[in-house]
C-alpha cells in the first residue's frame, strides 16, 4: 500500500508546533528552578538567672528619740543617728516572691532628756539582723519595685556606760516593714533604693549614783539605704 504524501498545510502546522515547544523549554526550565531558602535565625535563649541576689548599700540609721527611765517621772531618752555599710542576701522562690536577710551593725550614743537632760548615759553597739518576705512587681521593665514585711532580732554588744555606773540594754525582737526598688541596667547589675522601718523597743537596766533603775528605749529607727544590686 502506498503512503500518501502529507497535506502541505498539515506539515506547516506540525512544524510551527515543534518550534513553539522548543522556544518554551528555557522558560519552563527557569520556572522549575527552586528559589533559595533563606536561613532562619533562631531567637537567642533567655539566660536562666540564679535565685540568689546580693546588695551592698550605704545605710542611714535615723532613730526616734523616745524612751524613759521607770523610776524618774518626766525622763526621756535620745539617740545618735549614724551612716553605716549594709549587706543583704535575697533568695527568689518565684519571680515575684523573695526572702531577704539584712546584715549590718551600728551604734547609738544614749543621752537623757526631760527630767534627766544633760545625762550622758552611754554608748551601745547593735547587730539587728532582719528577715523580710517580699513581693516584687515585674510589669515595669527595668524598674522593679517591691514591698516587704518581716521580723528583726537586735543584739546589743560592746555596751559602755559614761555618766551611768552601769548600763545593760537587752536583746529583743521587733517587727519590720520595707519598700524599695531595683533599677536593672542588665540581667545581673542594678541600682537599689530601700527604706525600712524597724520597731525596736528594748528594755534596759541602768545604775546612776548607786541607784539601780530600769526603763525602755524606743529607738524605732528608719533605715534608708542606696547601693548596688547583683543577681547571680
PDB file of C-alpha atoms in Angstrom:
ATOM      1  CA  UNK A   1       0.000   0.000   0.000  1.00  0.00           C
ATOM      2  CA  UNK A   2       1.424   3.378  -0.971  1.00  0.00           C
ATOM      3  CA  UNK A   3       1.772   6.159   1.680  1.00  0.00           C
ATOM      4  CA  UNK A   4       0.053   9.327   0.594  1.00  0.00           C
ATOM      5  CA  UNK A   5       2.123  12.492   0.932  1.00  0.00           C
ATOM      6  CA  UNK A   6       1.049  14.763   3.851  1.00  0.00           C
ATOM      7  CA  UNK A   7      -1.036  17.770   3.135  1.00  0.00           C
ATOM      8  CA  UNK A   8       1.028  20.947   2.811  1.00  0.00           C
ATOM      9  CA  UNK A   9      -0.988  22.781   5.475  1.00  0.00           C
ATOM     10  CA  UNK A  10      -0.707  19.897   7.926  1.00  0.00           C
ATOM     11  CA  UNK A  11       3.076  19.874   7.586  1.00  0.00           C
ATOM     12  CA  UNK A  12       3.262  23.605   8.257  1.00  0.00           C
ATOM     13  CA  UNK A  13       1.128  23.239  11.388  1.00  0.00           C
ATOM     14  CA  UNK A  14       3.302  20.469  12.746  1.00  0.00           C
ATOM     15  CA  UNK A  15       6.467  22.465  12.117  1.00  0.00           C
ATOM     16  CA  UNK A  16       5.067  25.552  13.952  1.00  0.00           C
ATOM     17  CA  UNK A  17       4.046  23.446  16.920  1.00  0.00           C
ATOM     18  CA  UNK A  18       7.526  21.930  17.182  1.00  0.00           C
ATOM     19  CA  UNK A  19       9.204  25.339  17.036  1.00  0.00           C
ATOM     20  CA  UNK A  20       6.903  26.725  19.762  1.00  0.00           C
ATOM     21  CA  UNK A  21       7.688  23.795  22.075  1.00  0.00           C
ATOM     22  CA  UNK A  22      11.418  24.294  21.573  1.00  0.00           C
ATOM     23  CA  UNK A  23      11.135  28.004  22.280  1.00  0.00           C
ATOM     24  CA  UNK A  24       9.210  27.435  25.560  1.00  0.00           C
ATOM     25  CA  UNK A  25      11.708  24.982  27.040  1.00  0.00           C
ATOM     26  CA  UNK A  26      14.066  27.666  28.562  1.00  0.00           C
ATOM     27  CA  UNK A  27      11.118  29.466  30.197  1.00  0.00           C
ATOM     28  CA  UNK A  28       9.776  26.233  31.653  1.00  0.00           C
ATOM     29  CA  UNK A  29      13.228  25.371  32.913  1.00  0.00           C
ATOM     30  CA  UNK A  30      13.505  28.778  34.567  1.00  0.00           C
ATOM     31  CA  UNK A  31      10.151  28.293  36.253  1.00  0.00           C
ATOM     32  CA  UNK A  32      11.295  24.937  37.542  1.00  0.00           C
ATOM     33  CA  UNK A  33      14.269  26.465  39.438  1.00  0.00           C
ATOM     34  CA  UNK A  34      13.529  26.438  43.196  1.00  0.00           C
ATOM     35  CA  UNK A  35      14.175  29.754  44.942  1.00  0.00           C
ATOM     36  CA  UNK A  36      16.892  29.511  47.600  1.00  0.00           C
ATOM     37  CA  UNK A  37      15.593  29.112  51.160  1.00  0.00           C
ATOM     38  CA  UNK A  38      16.611  31.910  53.499  1.00  0.00           C
ATOM     39  CA  UNK A  39      18.312  30.529  56.627  1.00  0.00           C
ATOM     40  CA  UNK A  40      16.204  31.009  59.739  1.00  0.00           C
ATOM     41  CA  UNK A  41      17.870  32.868  62.561  1.00  0.00           C
ATOM     42  CA  UNK A  42      16.881  31.367  65.885  1.00  0.00           C
ATOM     43  CA  UNK A  43      15.958  33.674  68.758  1.00  0.00           C
ATOM     44  CA  UNK A  44      18.590  33.870  71.499  1.00  0.00           C
ATOM     45  CA  UNK A  45      17.722  31.764  74.503  1.00  0.00           C
ATOM     46  CA  UNK A  46      16.821  33.655  77.680  1.00  0.00           C
ATOM     47  CA  UNK A  47      19.503  33.479  80.356  1.00  0.00           C
ATOM     48  CA  UNK A  48      18.308  31.483  83.364  1.00  0.00           C
ATOM     49  CA  UNK A  49      19.016  33.608  86.431  1.00  0.00           C
ATOM     50  CA  UNK A  50      20.041  32.157  89.752  1.00  0.00           C
ATOM     51  CA  UNK A  51      17.556  32.603  92.627  1.00  0.00           C
ATOM     52  CA  UNK A  52      20.323  34.302  94.657  1.00  0.00           C
ATOM     53  CA  UNK A  53      20.882  38.042  94.796  1.00  0.00           C
ATOM     54  CA  UNK A  54      23.077  40.335  96.916  1.00  0.00           C
ATOM     55  CA  UNK A  55      23.049  44.058  97.565  1.00  0.00           C
ATOM     56  CA  UNK A  56      25.608  46.376  99.143  1.00  0.00           C
ATOM     57  CA  UNK A  57      24.218  49.635 100.494  1.00  0.00           C
ATOM     58  CA  UNK A  58      25.177  52.758 102.353  1.00  0.00           C
ATOM     59  CA  UNK A  59      22.605  52.944 105.127  1.00  0.00           C
ATOM     60  CA  UNK A  60      21.396  55.908 107.152  1.00  0.00           C
ATOM     61  CA  UNK A  61      20.023  54.922 110.571  1.00  0.00           C
ATOM     62  CA  UNK A  62      17.608  57.576 111.867  1.00  0.00           C
ATOM     63  CA  UNK A  63      16.187  56.850 115.320  1.00  0.00           C
ATOM     64  CA  UNK A  64      13.166  58.235 117.152  1.00  0.00           C
ATOM     65  CA  UNK A  65      14.117  59.943 120.394  1.00  0.00           C
ATOM     66  CA  UNK A  66      11.703  58.172 122.719  1.00  0.00           C
ATOM     67  CA  UNK A  67      12.043  56.145 125.890  1.00  0.00           C
ATOM     68  CA  UNK A  68      12.069  56.590 129.638  1.00  0.00           C
ATOM     69  CA  UNK A  69      13.539  55.534 132.961  1.00  0.00           C
ATOM     70  CA  UNK A  70      10.812  53.923 135.034  1.00  0.00           C
ATOM     71  CA  UNK A  71      11.902  55.418 138.363  1.00  0.00           C
ATOM     72  CA  UNK A  72      12.267  59.015 137.079  1.00  0.00           C
ATOM     73  CA  UNK A  73       8.977  60.753 136.156  1.00  0.00           C
ATOM     74  CA  UNK A  74       9.303  63.028 133.150  1.00  0.00           C
ATOM     75  CA  UNK A  75      12.503  61.350 131.969  1.00  0.00           C
ATOM     76  CA  UNK A  76      13.259  60.794 128.286  1.00  0.00           C
ATOM     77  CA  UNK A  77      15.991  59.405 126.042  1.00  0.00           C
ATOM     78  CA  UNK A  78      17.573  60.430 122.770  1.00  0.00           C
ATOM     79  CA  UNK A  79      19.993  58.621 120.447  1.00  0.00           C
ATOM     80  CA  UNK A  80      22.552  59.464 117.808  1.00  0.00           C
ATOM     81  CA  UNK A  81      21.974  58.829 114.090  1.00  0.00           C
ATOM     82  CA  UNK A  82      24.587  57.005 112.007  1.00  0.00           C
ATOM     83  CA  UNK A  83      25.601  56.075 108.441  1.00  0.00           C
ATOM     84  CA  UNK A  84      26.915  52.522 108.062  1.00  0.00           C
ATOM     85  CA  UNK A  85      27.528  49.883 105.338  1.00  0.00           C
ATOM     86  CA  UNK A  86      24.986  47.101 104.908  1.00  0.00           C
ATOM     87  CA  UNK A  87      24.903  43.741 103.123  1.00  0.00           C
ATOM     88  CA  UNK A  88      21.734  41.890 102.266  1.00  0.00           C
ATOM     89  CA  UNK A  89      21.166  38.479 100.693  1.00  0.00           C
ATOM     90  CA  UNK A  90      17.951  37.590  98.830  1.00  0.00           C
ATOM     91  CA  UNK A  91      16.529  34.282  97.616  1.00  0.00           C
ATOM     92  CA  UNK A  92      13.781  34.258  94.962  1.00  0.00           C
ATOM     93  CA  UNK A  93      11.229  31.470  95.341  1.00  0.00           C
ATOM     94  CA  UNK A  94       9.425  32.779  92.223  1.00  0.00           C
ATOM     95  CA  UNK A  95       9.805  35.860  90.026  1.00  0.00           C
ATOM     96  CA  UNK A  96       7.579  37.730  92.485  1.00  0.00           C
ATOM     97  CA  UNK A  97       8.257  36.211  95.926  1.00  0.00           C
ATOM     98  CA  UNK A  98      11.616  36.523  97.680  1.00  0.00           C
ATOM     99  CA  UNK A  99      13.093  36.447 101.162  1.00  0.00           C
ATOM    100  CA  UNK A 100      15.761  38.944 102.193  1.00  0.00           C
ATOM    101  CA  UNK A 101      18.214  38.799 105.097  1.00  0.00           C
ATOM    102  CA  UNK A 102      19.652  42.193 106.056  1.00  0.00           C
ATOM    103  CA  UNK A 103      23.022  42.253 107.813  1.00  0.00           C
ATOM    104  CA  UNK A 104      24.795  45.244 109.286  1.00  0.00           C
ATOM    105  CA  UNK A 105      25.928  46.747 112.556  1.00  0.00           C
ATOM    106  CA  UNK A 106      25.701  50.229 114.019  1.00  0.00           C
ATOM    107  CA  UNK A 107      25.928  52.094 117.318  1.00  0.00           C
ATOM    108  CA  UNK A 108      23.925  54.605 119.302  1.00  0.00           C
ATOM    109  CA  UNK A 109      25.017  57.185 121.826  1.00  0.00           C
ATOM    110  CA  UNK A 110      22.342  57.363 124.528  1.00  0.00           C
ATOM    111  CA  UNK A 111      21.616  60.688 126.250  1.00  0.00           C
ATOM    112  CA  UNK A 112      18.964  61.794 128.693  1.00  0.00           C
ATOM    113  CA  UNK A 113      16.300  64.426 128.064  1.00  0.00           C
ATOM    114  CA  UNK A 114      13.434  65.853 130.036  1.00  0.00           C
ATOM    115  CA  UNK A 115      13.987  65.272 133.751  1.00  0.00           C
ATOM    116  CA  UNK A 116      17.432  63.766 133.056  1.00  0.00           C
ATOM    117  CA  UNK A 117      18.513  66.224 130.337  1.00  0.00           C
ATOM    118  CA  UNK A 118      22.286  66.527 130.146  1.00  0.00           C
ATOM    119  CA  UNK A 119      22.952  62.981 131.348  1.00  0.00           C
ATOM    120  CA  UNK A 120      25.372  61.113 129.039  1.00  0.00           C
ATOM    121  CA  UNK A 121      24.069  57.605 129.688  1.00  0.00           C
ATOM    122  CA  UNK A 122      26.496  55.680 127.464  1.00  0.00           C
ATOM    123  CA  UNK A 123      27.097  54.044 124.102  1.00  0.00           C
ATOM    124  CA  UNK A 124      25.916  50.696 122.721  1.00  0.00           C
ATOM    125  CA  UNK A 125      26.578  48.767 119.535  1.00  0.00           C
ATOM    126  CA  UNK A 126      23.822  46.698 117.976  1.00  0.00           C
ATOM    127  CA  UNK A 127      23.575  43.987 115.355  1.00  0.00           C
ATOM    128  CA  UNK A 128      19.996  43.942 114.015  1.00  0.00           C
ATOM    129  CA  UNK A 129      19.657  41.025 111.554  1.00  0.00           C
ATOM    130  CA  UNK A 130      16.288  41.375 109.832  1.00  0.00           C
ATOM    131  CA  UNK A 131      14.449  38.831 107.691  1.00  0.00           C
ATOM    132  CA  UNK A 132      11.678  40.046 105.380  1.00  0.00           C
ATOM    133  CA  UNK A 133       9.349  38.334 102.927  1.00  0.00           C
ATOM    134  CA  UNK A 134       8.987  40.466  99.794  1.00  0.00           C
ATOM    135  CA  UNK A 135       6.659  40.832  96.838  1.00  0.00           C
ATOM    136  CA  UNK A 136       8.391  42.066  93.669  1.00  0.00           C
ATOM    137  CA  UNK A 137       6.407  43.747  90.876  1.00  0.00           C
ATOM    138  CA  UNK A 138       7.623  42.616  87.445  1.00  0.00           C
ATOM    139  CA  UNK A 139       5.476  44.620  84.986  1.00  0.00           C
ATOM    140  CA  UNK A 140       7.630  47.758  84.731  1.00  0.00           C
ATOM    141  CA  UNK A 141      10.641  46.643  82.696  1.00  0.00           C
ATOM    142  CA  UNK A 142      13.973  47.596  84.258  1.00  0.00           C
ATOM    143  CA  UNK A 143      12.183  49.328  87.149  1.00  0.00           C
ATOM    144  CA  UNK A 144      11.395  46.648  89.751  1.00  0.00           C
ATOM    145  CA  UNK A 145       9.641  47.910  92.900  1.00  0.00           C
ATOM    146  CA  UNK A 146       8.959  45.705  95.909  1.00  0.00           C
ATOM    147  CA  UNK A 147       7.347  45.726  99.352  1.00  0.00           C
ATOM    148  CA  UNK A 148       8.158  43.543 102.334  1.00  0.00           C
ATOM    149  CA  UNK A 149       7.449  42.749 105.958  1.00  0.00           C
ATOM    150  CA  UNK A 150       9.277  40.633 108.490  1.00  0.00           C
ATOM    151  CA  UNK A 151      10.942  40.267 111.860  1.00  0.00           C
ATOM    152  CA  UNK A 152      14.030  41.756 113.469  1.00  0.00           C
ATOM    153  CA  UNK A 153      16.180  40.468 116.313  1.00  0.00           C
ATOM    154  CA  UNK A 154      18.556  43.086 117.715  1.00  0.00           C
ATOM    155  CA  UNK A 155      21.671  42.036 119.608  1.00  0.00           C
ATOM    156  CA  UNK A 156      23.293  44.731 121.786  1.00  0.00           C
ATOM    157  CA  UNK A 157      27.005  44.411 122.485  1.00  0.00           C
ATOM    158  CA  UNK A 158      30.103  46.396 123.483  1.00  0.00           C
ATOM    159  CA  UNK A 159      27.990  48.489 125.851  1.00  0.00           C
ATOM    160  CA  UNK A 160      29.767  51.312 127.686  1.00  0.00           C
ATOM    161  CA  UNK A 161      28.354  53.470 130.456  1.00  0.00           C
ATOM    162  CA  UNK A 162      29.508  57.087 130.719  1.00  0.00           C
ATOM    163  CA  UNK A 163      27.756  59.161 133.393  1.00  0.00           C
ATOM    164  CA  UNK A 164      25.916  55.998 134.439  1.00  0.00           C
ATOM    165  CA  UNK A 165      27.691  53.462 136.627  1.00  0.00           C
ATOM    166  CA  UNK A 166      26.234  50.516 134.728  1.00  0.00           C
ATOM    167  CA  UNK A 167      24.236  50.066 131.515  1.00  0.00           C
ATOM    168  CA  UNK A 168      22.726  46.885 130.077  1.00  0.00           C
ATOM    169  CA  UNK A 169      20.413  47.018 127.051  1.00  0.00           C
ATOM    170  CA  UNK A 170      18.636  43.691 126.499  1.00  0.00           C
ATOM    171  CA  UNK A 171      18.355  41.851 123.187  1.00  0.00           C
ATOM    172  CA  UNK A 172      14.886  41.957 121.708  1.00  0.00           C
ATOM    173  CA  UNK A 173      12.606  41.009 118.813  1.00  0.00           C
ATOM    174  CA  UNK A 174      10.727  43.552 116.719  1.00  0.00           C
ATOM    175  CA  UNK A 175       8.759  43.941 113.510  1.00  0.00           C
ATOM    176  CA  UNK A 176       9.972  45.350 110.183  1.00  0.00           C
ATOM    177  CA  UNK A 177       8.301  46.968 107.163  1.00  0.00           C
ATOM    178  CA  UNK A 178      10.051  47.632 103.864  1.00  0.00           C
ATOM    179  CA  UNK A 179       9.576  49.341 100.498  1.00  0.00           C
ATOM    180  CA  UNK A 180      12.106  49.874  97.722  1.00  0.00           C
ATOM    181  CA  UNK A 181      13.076  49.288  94.120  1.00  0.00           C
ATOM    182  CA  UNK A 182      15.850  47.996  91.902  1.00  0.00           C
ATOM    183  CA  UNK A 183      16.644  49.597  88.557  1.00  0.00           C
ATOM    184  CA  UNK A 184      18.409  46.929  86.500  1.00  0.00           C
ATOM    185  CA  UNK A 185      20.921  48.028  83.854  1.00  0.00           C
ATOM    186  CA  UNK A 186      21.282  44.441  82.567  1.00  0.00           C
ATOM    187  CA  UNK A 187      20.299  40.930  83.677  1.00  0.00           C
ATOM    188  CA  UNK A 188      22.717  40.997  86.615  1.00  0.00           C
ATOM    189  CA  UNK A 189      23.603  44.548  87.710  1.00  0.00           C
ATOM    190  CA  UNK A 190      21.357  47.270  89.021  1.00  0.00           C
ATOM    191  CA  UNK A 191      20.907  50.182  91.403  1.00  0.00           C
ATOM    192  CA  UNK A 192      18.846  49.927  94.583  1.00  0.00           C
ATOM    193  CA  UNK A 193      16.963  52.295  96.871  1.00  0.00           C
ATOM    194  CA  UNK A 194      15.375  50.909 100.029  1.00  0.00           C
ATOM    195  CA  UNK A 195      13.513  52.174 103.114  1.00  0.00           C
ATOM    196  CA  UNK A 196      12.833  50.052 106.188  1.00  0.00           C
ATOM    197  CA  UNK A 197      11.071  50.801 109.450  1.00  0.00           C
ATOM    198  CA  UNK A 198      12.124  48.726 112.465  1.00  0.00           C
ATOM    199  CA  UNK A 199      10.050  48.573 115.615  1.00  0.00           C
ATOM    200  CA  UNK A 200      12.858  48.339 118.135  1.00  0.00           C
ATOM    201  CA  UNK A 201      11.990  48.901 121.825  1.00  0.00           C
ATOM    202  CA  UNK A 202      14.467  47.101 124.112  1.00  0.00           C
ATOM    203  CA  UNK A 203      14.323  47.095 127.896  1.00  0.00           C
ATOM    204  CA  UNK A 204      17.433  48.180 129.809  1.00  0.00           C
ATOM    205  CA  UNK A 205      18.923  48.243 133.290  1.00  0.00           C
ATOM    206  CA  UNK A 206      20.963  51.228 134.438  1.00  0.00           C
ATOM    207  CA  UNK A 207      22.681  52.290 137.632  1.00  0.00           C
ATOM    208  CA  UNK A 208      23.230  56.013 138.299  1.00  0.00           C
ATOM    209  CA  UNK A 209      24.764  57.279 141.534  1.00  0.00           C
ATOM    210  CA  UNK A 210      24.385  53.846 143.052  1.00  0.00           C
ATOM    211  CA  UNK A 211      20.643  53.729 142.342  1.00  0.00           C
ATOM    212  CA  UNK A 212      19.546  50.742 140.274  1.00  0.00           C
ATOM    213  CA  UNK A 213      16.872  51.581 137.714  1.00  0.00           C
ATOM    214  CA  UNK A 214      15.265  50.156 134.599  1.00  0.00           C
ATOM    215  CA  UNK A 215      13.471  51.502 131.566  1.00  0.00           C
ATOM    216  CA  UNK A 216      12.593  51.129 127.891  1.00  0.00           C
ATOM    217  CA  UNK A 217      14.416  52.613 124.897  1.00  0.00           C
ATOM    218  CA  UNK A 218      12.080  53.282 121.957  1.00  0.00           C
ATOM    219  CA  UNK A 219      14.504  53.650 119.047  1.00  0.00           C
ATOM    220  CA  UNK A 220      12.116  52.569 116.207  1.00  0.00           C
ATOM    221  CA  UNK A 221      14.701  53.519 113.548  1.00  0.00           C
ATOM    222  CA  UNK A 222      14.203  54.339 109.882  1.00  0.00           C
ATOM    223  CA  UNK A 223      16.817  52.600 107.719  1.00  0.00           C
ATOM    224  CA  UNK A 224      17.282  54.487 104.448  1.00  0.00           C
ATOM    225  CA  UNK A 225      19.748  52.909 102.044  1.00  0.00           C
ATOM    226  CA  UNK A 226      21.040  53.087  98.499  1.00  0.00           C
ATOM    227  CA  UNK A 227      23.539  50.873  96.741  1.00  0.00           C
ATOM    228  CA  UNK A 228      24.271  48.236  94.099  1.00  0.00           C
ATOM    229  CA  UNK A 229      22.351  45.054  93.268  1.00  0.00           C
ATOM    230  CA  UNK A 230      23.865  41.904  91.758  1.00  0.00           C
ATOM    231  CA  UNK A 231      21.699  38.970  90.624  1.00  0.00           C
ATOM    232  CA  UNK A 232      23.640  35.749  90.079  1.00  0.00           C
TER     233      UNK A 232
END
